[in-house]
Amino acid sequence: AQKITQTQPGMFVQEKEAVTLDCTYDTSDQSYGLFWYKQPSSGEMIFLIYQGSYDEQNATEGRYSLNFQKARKSANLVISASQLGDSAMYFCAQMGGSYIPTFGRGTSLIVHP
Amino acid sequence: DSGVTQTPKHLITATGQRVTLRCSPRSGDLSVYWYQQSLDQGLQFLIQYYNGEERAKGNILERFSAQQFPDLHSELNLSSLELGDSALYFCASSVGRIQETQYFGPGTRLLVL
């Protein structure tokens, strides 16, 4: 069975600093995708970034980058130059050959001015 | 705005009742996913439809059912409601290829009294 582990229930970061949110996954699939979503207090789920298991380069989308270490089965999200609006819950997710997506329990990020 | 619409936004009902949640996917998307998000269980995948057919099933209770119609909109039916069914229900859509990014709707907040 697939499993996503986000070990940091809460993280604090100073505005303009970088922060790394941890995610490890467990899958027996050879081909899979890894995703990060942001959920602000308003409740919507916002897609941030995607990494395919065969992608050799780490994915980047603006201030977001995904530190993908396949051998360690980790897919950490790095947010550079944090902004107050980055305060939210962040979810790591994985989907492989079964079409069943698996989400982690999330990390709450608070950005201090 | 993800392009995925869900109605209603909020729903308050009583135990034992039945409700229907509706989802319209993004234009061009063939796949619809349903999720339940509660404080104790996190984000749980319920079921996925692709072009009208069920493609994957997650932790969906027997009291819950879903379908996807020829125009690709989907409905999630929740019956014999219990207090524990109170949650945020999300619909997400994707084109339907494996490992593809899902785009989430704004969710329906269900409160069972």
mmCIF file with all atom_site columns, C-alpha atoms in Angstrom:
data_model
loop_
_atom_site.group_PDB
_atom_site.id
_atom_site.type_symbol
_atom_site.label_atom_id
_atom_site.label_alt_id
_atom_site.label_comp_id
_atom_site.label_asym_id
_atom_site.label_entity_id
_atom_site.label_seq_id
_atom_site.pdbx_PDB_ins_code
_atom_site.Cartn_x
_atom_site.Cartn_y
_atom_site.Cartn_z
_atom_site.occupancy
_atom_site.B_iso_or_equiv
_atom_site.pdbx_formal_charge
_atom_site.auth_seq_id
_atom_site.auth_comp_id
_atom_site.auth_asym_id
_atom_site.auth_atom_id
_atom_site.pdbx_PDB_model_num
ATOM 1   C CA . ALA A 1 1   ? 0.000   0.000  0.000   1.00 0.00 ? 1   ALA A CA 1
ATOM 2   C CA . GLN A 1 2   ? 1.084   3.523  -0.681  1.00 0.00 ? 2   GLN A CA 1
ATOM 3   C CA . LYS A 1 3   ? 1.939   5.811  2.212   1.00 0.00 ? 3   LYS A CA 1
ATOM 4   C CA . ILE A 1 4   ? 2.932   9.444  2.529   1.00 0.00 ? 4   ILE A CA 1
ATOM 5   C CA . THR A 1 5   ? 4.618   10.719 5.673   1.00 0.00 ? 5   THR A CA 1
ATOM 6   C CA . GLN A 1 6   ? 4.891   14.365 6.588   1.00 0.00 ? 6   GLN A CA 1
ATOM 7   C CA . THR A 1 7   ? 6.741   14.415 9.880   1.00 0.00 ? 7   THR A CA 1
ATOM 8   C CA . GLN A 1 8   ? 6.402   18.134 10.632  1.00 0.00 ? 8   GLN A CA 1
ATOM 9   C CA . PRO A 1 9   ? 2.940   18.963 11.960  1.00 0.00 ? 9   PRO A CA 1
ATOM 10  C CA . GLY A 1 10  ? 3.892   22.638 12.178  1.00 0.00 ? 10  GLY A CA 1
ATOM 11  C CA . MET A 1 11  ? 6.645   24.873 10.893  1.00 0.00 ? 11  MET A CA 1
ATOM 12  C CA . PHE A 1 12  ? 7.491   28.515 11.522  1.00 0.00 ? 12  PHE A CA 1
ATOM 13  C CA . VAL A 1 13  ? 9.553   30.702 9.225   1.00 0.00 ? 13  VAL A CA 1
ATOM 14  C CA . GLN A 1 14  ? 10.504  34.357 9.095   1.00 0.00 ? 14  GLN A CA 1
ATOM 15  C CA . GLU A 1 15  ? 9.258   36.357 6.141   1.00 0.00 ? 15  GLU A CA 1
ATOM 16  C CA . LYS A 1 16  ? 11.754  36.346 3.229   1.00 0.00 ? 16  LYS A CA 1
ATOM 17  C CA . GLU A 1 17  ? 13.506  33.248 4.553   1.00 0.00 ? 17  GLU A CA 1
ATOM 18  C CA . ALA A 1 18  ? 13.465  29.854 2.810   1.00 0.00 ? 18  ALA A CA 1
ATOM 19  C CA . VAL A 1 19  ? 11.722  26.845 4.332   1.00 0.00 ? 19  VAL A CA 1
ATOM 20  C CA . THR A 1 20  ? 11.736  23.130 3.576   1.00 0.00 ? 20  THR A CA 1
ATOM 21  C CA . LEU A 1 21  ? 8.695   20.950 4.179   1.00 0.00 ? 21  LEU A CA 1
ATOM 22  C CA . ASP A 1 22  ? 9.488   17.260 4.424   1.00 0.00 ? 22  ASP A CA 1
ATOM 23  C CA . CYS A 1 23  ? 7.719   14.433 2.632   1.00 0.00 ? 23  CYS A CA 1
ATOM 24  C CA . THR A 1 24  ? 8.642   10.774 2.380   1.00 0.00 ? 24  THR A CA 1
ATOM 25  C CA . TYR A 1 25  ? 6.679   8.223  0.439   1.00 0.00 ? 25  TYR A CA 1
ATOM 26  C CA . ASP A 1 26  ? 6.425   4.493  0.203   1.00 0.00 ? 26  ASP A CA 1
ATOM 27  C CA . THR A 1 27  ? 5.357   2.807  -3.011  1.00 0.00 ? 27  THR A CA 1
ATOM 28  C CA . SER A 1 28  ? 6.128   -0.317 -4.971  1.00 0.00 ? 28  SER A CA 1
ATOM 29  C CA . ASP A 1 29  ? 5.207   1.378  -8.247  1.00 0.00 ? 29  ASP A CA 1
ATOM 30  C CA . GLN A 1 30  ? 8.037   1.994  -10.705 1.00 0.00 ? 30  GLN A CA 1
ATOM 31  C CA . SER A 1 31  ? 6.257   4.939  -12.276 1.00 0.00 ? 31  SER A CA 1
ATOM 32  C CA . TYR A 1 32  ? 4.511   7.491  -10.110 1.00 0.00 ? 32  TYR A CA 1
ATOM 33  C CA . GLY A 1 33  ? 3.898   11.168 -9.637  1.00 0.00 ? 33  GLY A CA 1
ATOM 34  C CA . LEU A 1 34  ? 4.478   13.336 -6.598  1.00 0.00 ? 34  LEU A CA 1
ATOM 35  C CA . PHE A 1 35  ? 2.467   16.477 -5.913  1.00 0.00 ? 35  PHE A CA 1
ATOM 36  C CA . TRP A 1 36  ? 2.301   19.310 -3.434  1.00 0.00 ? 36  TRP A CA 1
ATOM 37  C CA . TYR A 1 37  ? -0.854  21.230 -2.626  1.00 0.00 ? 37  TYR A CA 1
ATOM 38  C CA . LYS A 1 38  ? -1.472  24.295 -0.472  1.00 0.00 ? 38  LYS A CA 1
ATOM 39  C CA . GLN A 1 39  ? -4.618  24.739 1.595   1.00 0.00 ? 39  GLN A CA 1
ATOM 40  C CA . PRO A 1 40  ? -5.057  28.237 3.045   1.00 0.00 ? 40  PRO A CA 1
ATOM 41  C CA . SER A 1 41  ? -7.479  28.892 5.879   1.00 0.00 ? 41  SER A CA 1
ATOM 42  C CA . SER A 1 42  ? -10.218 29.590 3.326   1.00 0.00 ? 42  SER A CA 1
ATOM 43  C CA . GLY A 1 43  ? -10.193 25.870 2.555   1.00 0.00 ? 43  GLY A CA 1
ATOM 44  C CA . GLU A 1 44  ? -9.463  25.493 -1.143  1.00 0.00 ? 44  GLU A CA 1
ATOM 45  C CA . MET A 1 45  ? -6.750  23.088 -2.331  1.00 0.00 ? 45  MET A CA 1
ATOM 46  C CA . ILE A 1 46  ? -4.257  24.769 -4.630  1.00 0.00 ? 46  ILE A CA 1
ATOM 47  C CA . PHE A 1 47  ? -1.868  22.773 -6.800  1.00 0.00 ? 47  PHE A CA 1
ATOM 48  C CA . LEU A 1 48  ? 1.730   23.905 -6.416  1.00 0.00 ? 48  LEU A CA 1
ATOM 49  C CA . ILE A 1 49  ? 4.174   21.534 -8.098  1.00 0.00 ? 49  ILE A CA 1
ATOM 50  C CA . TYR A 1 50  ? 4.542   18.109 -9.712  1.00 0.00 ? 50  TYR A CA 1
ATOM 51  C CA . GLN A 1 51  ? 7.480   15.691 -10.001 1.00 0.00 ? 51  GLN A CA 1
ATOM 52  C CA . GLY A 1 52  ? 7.426   12.529 -12.073 1.00 0.00 ? 52  GLY A CA 1
ATOM 53  C CA . SER A 1 53  ? 9.385   9.542  -10.848 1.00 0.00 ? 53  SER A CA 1
ATOM 54  C CA . TYR A 1 54  ? 11.425  9.434  -14.062 1.00 0.00 ? 54  TYR A CA 1
ATOM 55  C CA . ASP A 1 55  ? 12.186  13.141 -14.130 1.00 0.00 ? 55  ASP A CA 1
ATOM 56  C CA . GLU A 1 56  ? 15.905  13.652 -13.658 1.00 0.00 ? 56  GLU A CA 1
ATOM 57  C CA . GLN A 1 57  ? 15.656  17.322 -12.848 1.00 0.00 ? 57  GLN A CA 1
ATOM 58  C CA . ASN A 1 58  ? 14.003  18.643 -9.707  1.00 0.00 ? 58  ASN A CA 1
ATOM 59  C CA . ALA A 1 59  ? 10.759  20.436 -10.504 1.00 0.00 ? 59  ALA A CA 1
ATOM 60  C CA . THR A 1 60  ? 10.530  24.186 -9.997  1.00 0.00 ? 60  THR A CA 1
ATOM 61  C CA . GLU A 1 61  ? 7.564   26.554 -10.193 1.00 0.00 ? 61  GLU A CA 1
ATOM 62  C CA . GLY A 1 62  ? 8.411   30.120 -9.285  1.00 0.00 ? 62  GLY A CA 1
ATOM 63  C CA . ARG A 1 63  ? 9.339   30.222 -5.590  1.00 0.00 ? 63  ARG A CA 1
ATOM 64  C CA . TYR A 1 64  ? 8.542   26.529 -5.186  1.00 0.00 ? 64  TYR A CA 1
ATOM 65  C CA . SER A 1 65  ? 10.977  23.731 -5.868  1.00 0.00 ? 65  SER A CA 1
ATOM 66  C CA . LEU A 1 66  ? 10.808  20.050 -5.154  1.00 0.00 ? 66  LEU A CA 1
ATOM 67  C CA . ASN A 1 67  ? 13.917  18.361 -3.768  1.00 0.00 ? 67  ASN A CA 1
ATOM 68  C CA . PHE A 1 68  ? 13.431  14.860 -5.182  1.00 0.00 ? 68  PHE A CA 1
ATOM 69  C CA . GLN A 1 69  ? 15.657  12.092 -3.836  1.00 0.00 ? 69  GLN A CA 1
ATOM 70  C CA . LYS A 1 70  ? 14.364  8.911  -5.382  1.00 0.00 ? 70  LYS A CA 1
ATOM 71  C CA . ALA A 1 71  ? 16.641  6.479  -3.560  1.00 0.00 ? 71  ALA A CA 1
ATOM 72  C CA . ARG A 1 72  ? 15.570  7.932  -0.236  1.00 0.00 ? 72  ARG A CA 1
ATOM 73  C CA . LYS A 1 73  ? 11.940  8.182  -1.380  1.00 0.00 ? 73  LYS A CA 1
ATOM 74  C CA . SER A 1 74  ? 11.726  11.788 -0.363  1.00 0.00 ? 74  SER A CA 1
ATOM 75  C CA . ALA A 1 75  ? 10.073  14.723 -2.098  1.00 0.00 ? 75  ALA A CA 1
ATOM 76  C CA . ASN A 1 76  ? 10.627  17.794 0.009   1.00 0.00 ? 76  ASN A CA 1
ATOM 77  C CA . LEU A 1 77  ? 9.051   21.127 -0.900  1.00 0.00 ? 77  LEU A CA 1
ATOM 78  C CA . VAL A 1 78  ? 11.286  24.173 -0.718  1.00 0.00 ? 78  VAL A CA 1
ATOM 79  C CA . ILE A 1 79  ? 9.680   27.593 -0.580  1.00 0.00 ? 79  ILE A CA 1
ATOM 80  C CA . SER A 1 80  ? 12.121  30.403 -1.158  1.00 0.00 ? 80  SER A CA 1
ATOM 81  C CA . ALA A 1 81  ? 11.649  33.976 0.043   1.00 0.00 ? 81  ALA A CA 1
ATOM 82  C CA . SER A 1 82  ? 8.597   33.171 2.203   1.00 0.00 ? 82  SER A CA 1
ATOM 83  C CA . GLN A 1 83  ? 5.693   35.593 2.141   1.00 0.00 ? 83  GLN A CA 1
ATOM 84  C CA . LEU A 1 84  ? 2.928   36.146 4.680   1.00 0.00 ? 84  LEU A CA 1
ATOM 85  C CA . GLY A 1 85  ? 0.484   34.682 2.172   1.00 0.00 ? 85  GLY A CA 1
ATOM 86  C CA . ASP A 1 86  ? 2.371   31.388 2.277   1.00 0.00 ? 86  ASP A CA 1
ATOM 87  C CA . SER A 1 87  ? 0.875   30.668 5.709   1.00 0.00 ? 87  SER A CA 1
ATOM 88  C CA . ALA A 1 88  ? -1.271  27.596 5.078   1.00 0.00 ? 88  ALA A CA 1
ATOM 89  C CA . MET A 1 89  ? -1.437  23.815 5.309   1.00 0.00 ? 89  MET A CA 1
ATOM 90  C CA . TYR A 1 90  ? 0.738   21.992 2.798   1.00 0.00 ? 90  TYR A CA 1
ATOM 91  C CA . PHE A 1 91  ? -0.023  18.493 1.591   1.00 0.00 ? 91  PHE A CA 1
ATOM 92  C CA . CYS A 1 92  ? 2.242   16.049 -0.178  1.00 0.00 ? 92  CYS A CA 1
ATOM 93  C CA . ALA A 1 93  ? 0.560   13.478 -2.423  1.00 0.00 ? 93  ALA A CA 1
ATOM 94  C CA . GLN A 1 94  ? 1.517   10.541 -4.593  1.00 0.00 ? 94  GLN A CA 1
ATOM 95  C CA . MET A 1 95  ? -0.194  8.605  -7.350  1.00 0.00 ? 95  MET A CA 1
ATOM 96  C CA . GLY A 1 96  ? 1.018   5.553  -9.180  1.00 0.00 ? 96  GLY A CA 1
ATOM 97  C CA . GLY A 1 97  ? -0.359  2.778  -11.310 1.00 0.00 ? 97  GLY A CA 1
ATOM 98  C CA . SER A 1 98  ? -3.437  2.087  -9.241  1.00 0.00 ? 98  SER A CA 1
ATOM 99  C CA . TYR A 1 99  ? -5.021  5.498  -9.889  1.00 0.00 ? 99  TYR A CA 1
ATOM 100 C CA . ILE A 1 100 ? -5.479  5.775  -6.138  1.00 0.00 ? 100 ILE A CA 1
ATOM 101 C CA . PRO A 1 101 ? -4.022  9.036  -4.847  1.00 0.00 ? 101 PRO A CA 1
ATOM 102 C CA . THR A 1 102 ? -2.513  9.124  -1.378  1.00 0.00 ? 102 THR A CA 1
ATOM 103 C CA . PHE A 1 103 ? -2.140  12.303 0.653   1.00 0.00 ? 103 PHE A CA 1
ATOM 104 C CA . GLY A 1 104 ? -0.057  13.010 3.737   1.00 0.00 ? 104 GLY A CA 1
ATOM 105 C CA . ARG A 1 105 ? -1.526  14.509 6.907   1.00 0.00 ? 105 ARG A CA 1
ATOM 106 C CA . GLY A 1 106 ? -0.111  17.899 6.059   1.00 0.00 ? 106 GLY A CA 1
ATOM 107 C CA . THR A 1 107 ? 2.247   20.478 7.546   1.00 0.00 ? 107 THR A CA 1
ATOM 108 C CA . SER A 1 108 ? 0.994   23.770 8.906   1.00 0.00 ? 108 SER A CA 1
ATOM 109 C CA . LEU A 1 109 ? 3.299   26.611 7.888   1.00 0.00 ? 109 LEU A CA 1
ATOM 110 C CA . ILE A 1 110 ? 3.195   29.961 9.644   1.00 0.00 ? 110 ILE A CA 1
ATOM 111 C CA . VAL A 1 111 ? 5.181   32.834 8.202   1.00 0.00 ? 111 VAL A CA 1
ATOM 112 C CA . HIS A 1 112 ? 6.139   35.542 10.715  1.00 0.00 ? 112 HIS A CA 1
ATOM 113 C CA . PRO A 1 113 ? 6.661   39.152 9.662   1.00 0.00 ? 113 PRO A CA 1
ATOM 114 C CA . ASP B 2 1   ? -10.061 29.633 -9.736  1.00 0.00 ? 1   ASP B CA 1
ATOM 115 C CA . SER B 2 2   ? -9.310  26.013 -10.696 1.00 0.00 ? 2   SER B CA 1
ATOM 116 C CA . GLY B 2 3   ? -12.233 25.739 -13.114 1.00 0.00 ? 3   GLY B CA 1
ATOM 117 C CA . VAL B 2 4   ? -13.835 22.964 -11.055 1.00 0.00 ? 4   VAL B CA 1
ATOM 118 C CA . THR B 2 5   ? -17.206 23.892 -9.587  1.00 0.00 ? 5   THR B CA 1
ATOM 119 C CA . GLN B 2 6   ? -18.991 22.317 -6.657  1.00 0.00 ? 6   GLN B CA 1
ATOM 120 C CA . THR B 2 7   ? -22.444 22.928 -5.296  1.00 0.00 ? 7   THR B CA 1
ATOM 121 C CA . PRO B 2 8   ? -23.648 23.597 -2.724  1.00 0.00 ? 8   PRO B CA 1
ATOM 122 C CA . LYS B 2 9   ? -20.882 25.408 -0.831  1.00 0.00 ? 9   LYS B CA 1
ATOM 123 C CA . HIS B 2 10  ? -22.462 24.649 2.528   1.00 0.00 ? 10  HIS B CA 1
ATOM 124 C CA . LEU B 2 11  ? -24.997 22.082 3.617   1.00 0.00 ? 11  LEU B CA 1
ATOM 125 C CA . ILE B 2 12  ? -26.577 21.559 7.020   1.00 0.00 ? 12  ILE B CA 1
ATOM 126 C CA . THR B 2 13  ? -28.743 18.520 7.552   1.00 0.00 ? 13  THR B CA 1
ATOM 127 C CA . ALA B 2 14  ? -29.847 16.061 10.198  1.00 0.00 ? 14  ALA B CA 1
ATOM 128 C CA . THR B 2 15  ? -28.766 12.552 11.041  1.00 0.00 ? 15  THR B CA 1
ATOM 129 C CA . GLY B 2 16  ? -30.429 9.907  8.935   1.00 0.00 ? 16  GLY B CA 1
ATOM 130 C CA . GLN B 2 17  ? -30.949 12.207 5.974   1.00 0.00 ? 17  GLN B CA 1
ATOM 131 C CA . ARG B 2 18  ? -29.628 11.916 2.436   1.00 0.00 ? 18  ARG B CA 1
ATOM 132 C CA . VAL B 2 19  ? -27.791 14.607 0.480   1.00 0.00 ? 19  VAL B CA 1
ATOM 133 C CA . THR B 2 20  ? -26.350 14.980 -3.003  1.00 0.00 ? 20  THR B CA 1
ATOM 134 C CA . LEU B 2 21  ? -23.188 16.902 -3.760  1.00 0.00 ? 21  LEU B CA 1
ATOM 135 C CA . ARG B 2 22  ? -22.531 18.020 -7.302  1.00 0.00 ? 22  ARG B CA 1
ATOM 136 C CA . CYS B 2 23  ? -19.297 18.598 -9.189  1.00 0.00 ? 23  CYS B CA 1
ATOM 137 C CA . SER B 2 24  ? -18.540 19.953 -12.658 1.00 0.00 ? 24  SER B CA 1
ATOM 138 C CA . PRO B 2 25  ? -14.992 19.240 -13.853 1.00 0.00 ? 25  PRO B CA 1
ATOM 139 C CA . ARG B 2 26  ? -12.746 21.603 -15.778 1.00 0.00 ? 26  ARG B CA 1
ATOM 140 C CA . SER B 2 27  ? -13.473 21.825 -19.464 1.00 0.00 ? 27  SER B CA 1
ATOM 141 C CA . GLY B 2 28  ? -11.743 18.934 -21.210 1.00 0.00 ? 28  GLY B CA 1
ATOM 142 C CA . ASP B 2 29  ? -11.190 16.868 -18.083 1.00 0.00 ? 29  ASP B CA 1
ATOM 143 C CA . LEU B 2 30  ? -12.574 13.344 -18.200 1.00 0.00 ? 30  LEU B CA 1
ATOM 144 C CA . SER B 2 31  ? -11.693 12.201 -14.703 1.00 0.00 ? 31  SER B CA 1
ATOM 145 C CA . VAL B 2 32  ? -13.371 13.180 -11.452 1.00 0.00 ? 32  VAL B CA 1
ATOM 146 C CA . TYR B 2 33  ? -12.182 12.338 -7.954  1.00 0.00 ? 33  TYR B CA 1
ATOM 147 C CA . TRP B 2 34  ? -14.063 12.677 -4.675  1.00 0.00 ? 34  TRP B CA 1
ATOM 148 C CA . TYR B 2 35  ? -12.407 13.253 -1.316  1.00 0.00 ? 35  TYR B CA 1
ATOM 149 C CA . GLN B 2 36  ? -13.517 13.679 2.277   1.00 0.00 ? 36  GLN B CA 1
ATOM 150 C CA . GLN B 2 37  ? -11.497 15.918 4.587   1.00 0.00 ? 37  GLN B CA 1
ATOM 151 C CA . SER B 2 38  ? -12.099 15.752 8.307   1.00 0.00 ? 38  SER B CA 1
ATOM 152 C CA . LEU B 2 39  ? -9.949  16.839 11.223  1.00 0.00 ? 39  LEU B CA 1
ATOM 153 C CA . ASP B 2 40  ? -9.326  13.328 12.514  1.00 0.00 ? 40  ASP B CA 1
ATOM 154 C CA . GLN B 2 41  ? -8.980  11.441 9.217   1.00 0.00 ? 41  GLN B CA 1
ATOM 155 C CA . GLY B 2 42  ? -7.214  13.996 7.054   1.00 0.00 ? 42  GLY B CA 1
ATOM 156 C CA . LEU B 2 43  ? -7.845  13.975 3.305   1.00 0.00 ? 43  LEU B CA 1
ATOM 157 C CA . GLN B 2 44  ? -9.314  10.641 2.294   1.00 0.00 ? 44  GLN B CA 1
ATOM 158 C CA . PHE B 2 45  ? -9.760  9.539  -1.305  1.00 0.00 ? 45  PHE B CA 1
ATOM 159 C CA . LEU B 2 46  ? -13.254 8.170  -1.857  1.00 0.00 ? 46  LEU B CA 1
ATOM 160 C CA . ILE B 2 47  ? -13.708 7.289  -5.502  1.00 0.00 ? 47  ILE B CA 1
ATOM 161 C CA . GLN B 2 48  ? -12.647 8.153  -9.043  1.00 0.00 ? 48  GLN B CA 1
ATOM 162 C CA . TYR B 2 49  ? -14.605 8.162  -12.293 1.00 0.00 ? 49  TYR B CA 1
ATOM 163 C CA . TYR B 2 50  ? -13.190 8.343  -15.775 1.00 0.00 ? 50  TYR B CA 1
ATOM 164 C CA . ASN B 2 51  ? -15.458 9.183  -18.699 1.00 0.00 ? 51  ASN B CA 1
ATOM 165 C CA . GLY B 2 52  ? -18.499 7.838  -16.925 1.00 0.00 ? 52  GLY B CA 1
ATOM 166 C CA . GLU B 2 53  ? -16.981 4.672  -15.521 1.00 0.00 ? 53  GLU B CA 1
ATOM 167 C CA . GLU B 2 54  ? -15.712 3.966  -12.020 1.00 0.00 ? 54  GLU B CA 1
ATOM 168 C CA . ARG B 2 55  ? -11.927 3.599  -12.189 1.00 0.00 ? 55  ARG B CA 1
ATOM 169 C CA . ALA B 2 56  ? -10.684 3.464  -8.607  1.00 0.00 ? 56  ALA B CA 1
ATOM 170 C CA . LYS B 2 57  ? -12.228 3.112  -5.209  1.00 0.00 ? 57  LYS B CA 1
ATOM 171 C CA . GLY B 2 58  ? -10.815 4.272  -1.915  1.00 0.00 ? 58  GLY B CA 1
ATOM 172 C CA . ASN B 2 59  ? -12.263 4.457  1.563   1.00 0.00 ? 59  ASN B CA 1
ATOM 173 C CA . ILE B 2 60  ? -15.847 5.010  0.498   1.00 0.00 ? 60  ILE B CA 1
ATOM 174 C CA . LEU B 2 61  ? -18.567 3.829  2.857   1.00 0.00 ? 61  LEU B CA 1
ATOM 175 C CA . GLU B 2 62  ? -21.406 1.675  1.560   1.00 0.00 ? 62  GLU B CA 1
ATOM 176 C CA . ARG B 2 63  ? -23.802 4.478  2.533   1.00 0.00 ? 63  ARG B CA 1
ATOM 177 C CA . PHE B 2 64  ? -22.060 6.675  -0.028  1.00 0.00 ? 64  PHE B CA 1
ATOM 178 C CA . SER B 2 65  ? -22.329 6.345  -3.778  1.00 0.00 ? 65  SER B CA 1
ATOM 179 C CA . ALA B 2 66  ? -21.287 8.370  -6.771  1.00 0.00 ? 66  ALA B CA 1
ATOM 180 C CA . GLN B 2 67  ? -21.764 8.533  -10.490 1.00 0.00 ? 67  GLN B CA 1
ATOM 181 C CA . GLN B 2 68  ? -20.491 10.464 -13.457 1.00 0.00 ? 68  GLN B CA 1
ATOM 182 C CA . PHE B 2 69  ? -22.973 11.497 -16.116 1.00 0.00 ? 69  PHE B CA 1
ATOM 183 C CA . PRO B 2 70  ? -22.544 11.704 -19.911 1.00 0.00 ? 70  PRO B CA 1
ATOM 184 C CA . ASP B 2 71  ? -21.870 15.444 -19.666 1.00 0.00 ? 71  ASP B CA 1
ATOM 185 C CA . LEU B 2 72  ? -19.042 14.479 -17.243 1.00 0.00 ? 72  LEU B CA 1
ATOM 186 C CA . HIS B 2 73  ? -20.460 16.161 -14.189 1.00 0.00 ? 73  HIS B CA 1
ATOM 187 C CA . SER B 2 74  ? -20.488 13.971 -11.118 1.00 0.00 ? 74  SER B CA 1
ATOM 188 C CA . GLU B 2 75  ? -22.652 13.565 -8.049  1.00 0.00 ? 75  GLU B CA 1
ATOM 189 C CA . LEU B 2 76  ? -21.772 12.124 -4.660  1.00 0.00 ? 76  LEU B CA 1
ATOM 190 C CA . ASN B 2 77  ? -24.739 10.773 -2.725  1.00 0.00 ? 77  ASN B CA 1
ATOM 191 C CA . LEU B 2 78  ? -24.467 10.444 1.042   1.00 0.00 ? 78  LEU B CA 1
ATOM 192 C CA . SER B 2 79  ? -27.267 8.596  2.804   1.00 0.00 ? 79  SER B CA 1
ATOM 193 C CA . SER B 2 80  ? -28.228 7.635  6.364   1.00 0.00 ? 80  SER B CA 1
ATOM 194 C CA . LEU B 2 81  ? -26.030 10.476 7.479   1.00 0.00 ? 81  LEU B CA 1
ATOM 195 C CA . GLU B 2 82  ? -24.231 10.280 10.809  1.00 0.00 ? 82  GLU B CA 1
ATOM 196 C CA . LEU B 2 83  ? -22.598 12.990 12.889  1.00 0.00 ? 83  LEU B CA 1
ATOM 197 C CA . GLY B 2 84  ? -19.196 11.674 11.823  1.00 0.00 ? 84  GLY B CA 1
ATOM 198 C CA . ASP B 2 85  ? -19.962 12.403 8.177   1.00 0.00 ? 85  ASP B CA 1
ATOM 199 C CA . SER B 2 86  ? -19.564 16.112 8.894   1.00 0.00 ? 86  SER B CA 1
ATOM 200 C CA . ALA B 2 87  ? -16.589 17.114 6.786   1.00 0.00 ? 87  ALA B CA 1
ATOM 201 C CA . LEU B 2 88  ? -15.358 19.073 3.805   1.00 0.00 ? 88  LEU B CA 1
ATOM 202 C CA . TYR B 2 89  ? -16.017 17.165 0.601   1.00 0.00 ? 89  TYR B CA 1
ATOM 203 C CA . PHE B 2 90  ? -13.822 17.940 -2.367  1.00 0.00 ? 90  PHE B CA 1
ATOM 204 C CA . CYS B 2 91  ? -14.159 17.104 -5.991  1.00 0.00 ? 91  CYS B CA 1
ATOM 205 C CA . ALA B 2 92  ? -11.091 17.233 -8.211  1.00 0.00 ? 92  ALA B CA 1
ATOM 206 C CA . SER B 2 93  ? -10.660 16.711 -11.922 1.00 0.00 ? 93  SER B CA 1
ATOM 207 C CA . SER B 2 94  ? -7.910  15.833 -14.362 1.00 0.00 ? 94  SER B CA 1
ATOM 208 C CA . VAL B 2 95  ? -7.656  14.918 -18.025 1.00 0.00 ? 95  VAL B CA 1
ATOM 209 C CA . GLY B 2 96  ? -7.445  11.321 -16.862 1.00 0.00 ? 96  GLY B CA 1
ATOM 210 C CA . ARG B 2 97  ? -3.976  10.139 -17.709 1.00 0.00 ? 97  ARG B CA 1
ATOM 211 C CA . ILE B 2 98  ? -2.153  8.423  -14.914 1.00 0.00 ? 98  ILE B CA 1
ATOM 212 C CA . GLN B 2 99  ? -0.114  10.556 -12.487 1.00 0.00 ? 99  GLN B CA 1
ATOM 213 C CA . GLU B 2 100 ? -1.754  13.663 -13.788 1.00 0.00 ? 100 GLU B CA 1
ATOM 214 C CA . THR B 2 101 ? -2.283  16.770 -11.712 1.00 0.00 ? 101 THR B CA 1
ATOM 215 C CA . GLN B 2 102 ? -5.695  17.032 -10.138 1.00 0.00 ? 102 GLN B CA 1
ATOM 216 C CA . TYR B 2 103 ? -7.354  20.401 -9.818  1.00 0.00 ? 103 TYR B CA 1
ATOM 217 C CA . PHE B 2 104 ? -9.647  20.780 -6.846  1.00 0.00 ? 104 PHE B CA 1
ATOM 218 C CA . GLY B 2 105 ? -12.988 22.470 -6.542  1.00 0.00 ? 105 GLY B CA 1
ATOM 219 C CA . PRO B 2 106 ? -13.778 24.802 -3.627  1.00 0.00 ? 106 PRO B CA 1
ATOM 220 C CA . GLY B 2 107 ? -15.411 22.003 -1.634  1.00 0.00 ? 107 GLY B CA 1
ATOM 221 C CA . THR B 2 108 ? -18.761 21.461 0.045   1.00 0.00 ? 108 THR B CA 1
ATOM 222 C CA . ARG B 2 109 ? -18.876 21.862 3.814   1.00 0.00 ? 109 ARG B CA 1
ATOM 223 C CA . LEU B 2 110 ? -21.329 19.357 5.234   1.00 0.00 ? 110 LEU B CA 1
ATOM 224 C CA . LEU B 2 111 ? -22.573 19.647 8.781   1.00 0.00 ? 111 LEU B CA 1
ATOM 225 C CA . VAL B 2 112 ? -24.725 16.848 10.147  1.00 0.00 ? 112 VAL B CA 1
ATOM 226 C CA . LEU B 2 113 ? -26.646 17.763 13.299  1.00 0.00 ? 113 LEU B CA 1
#
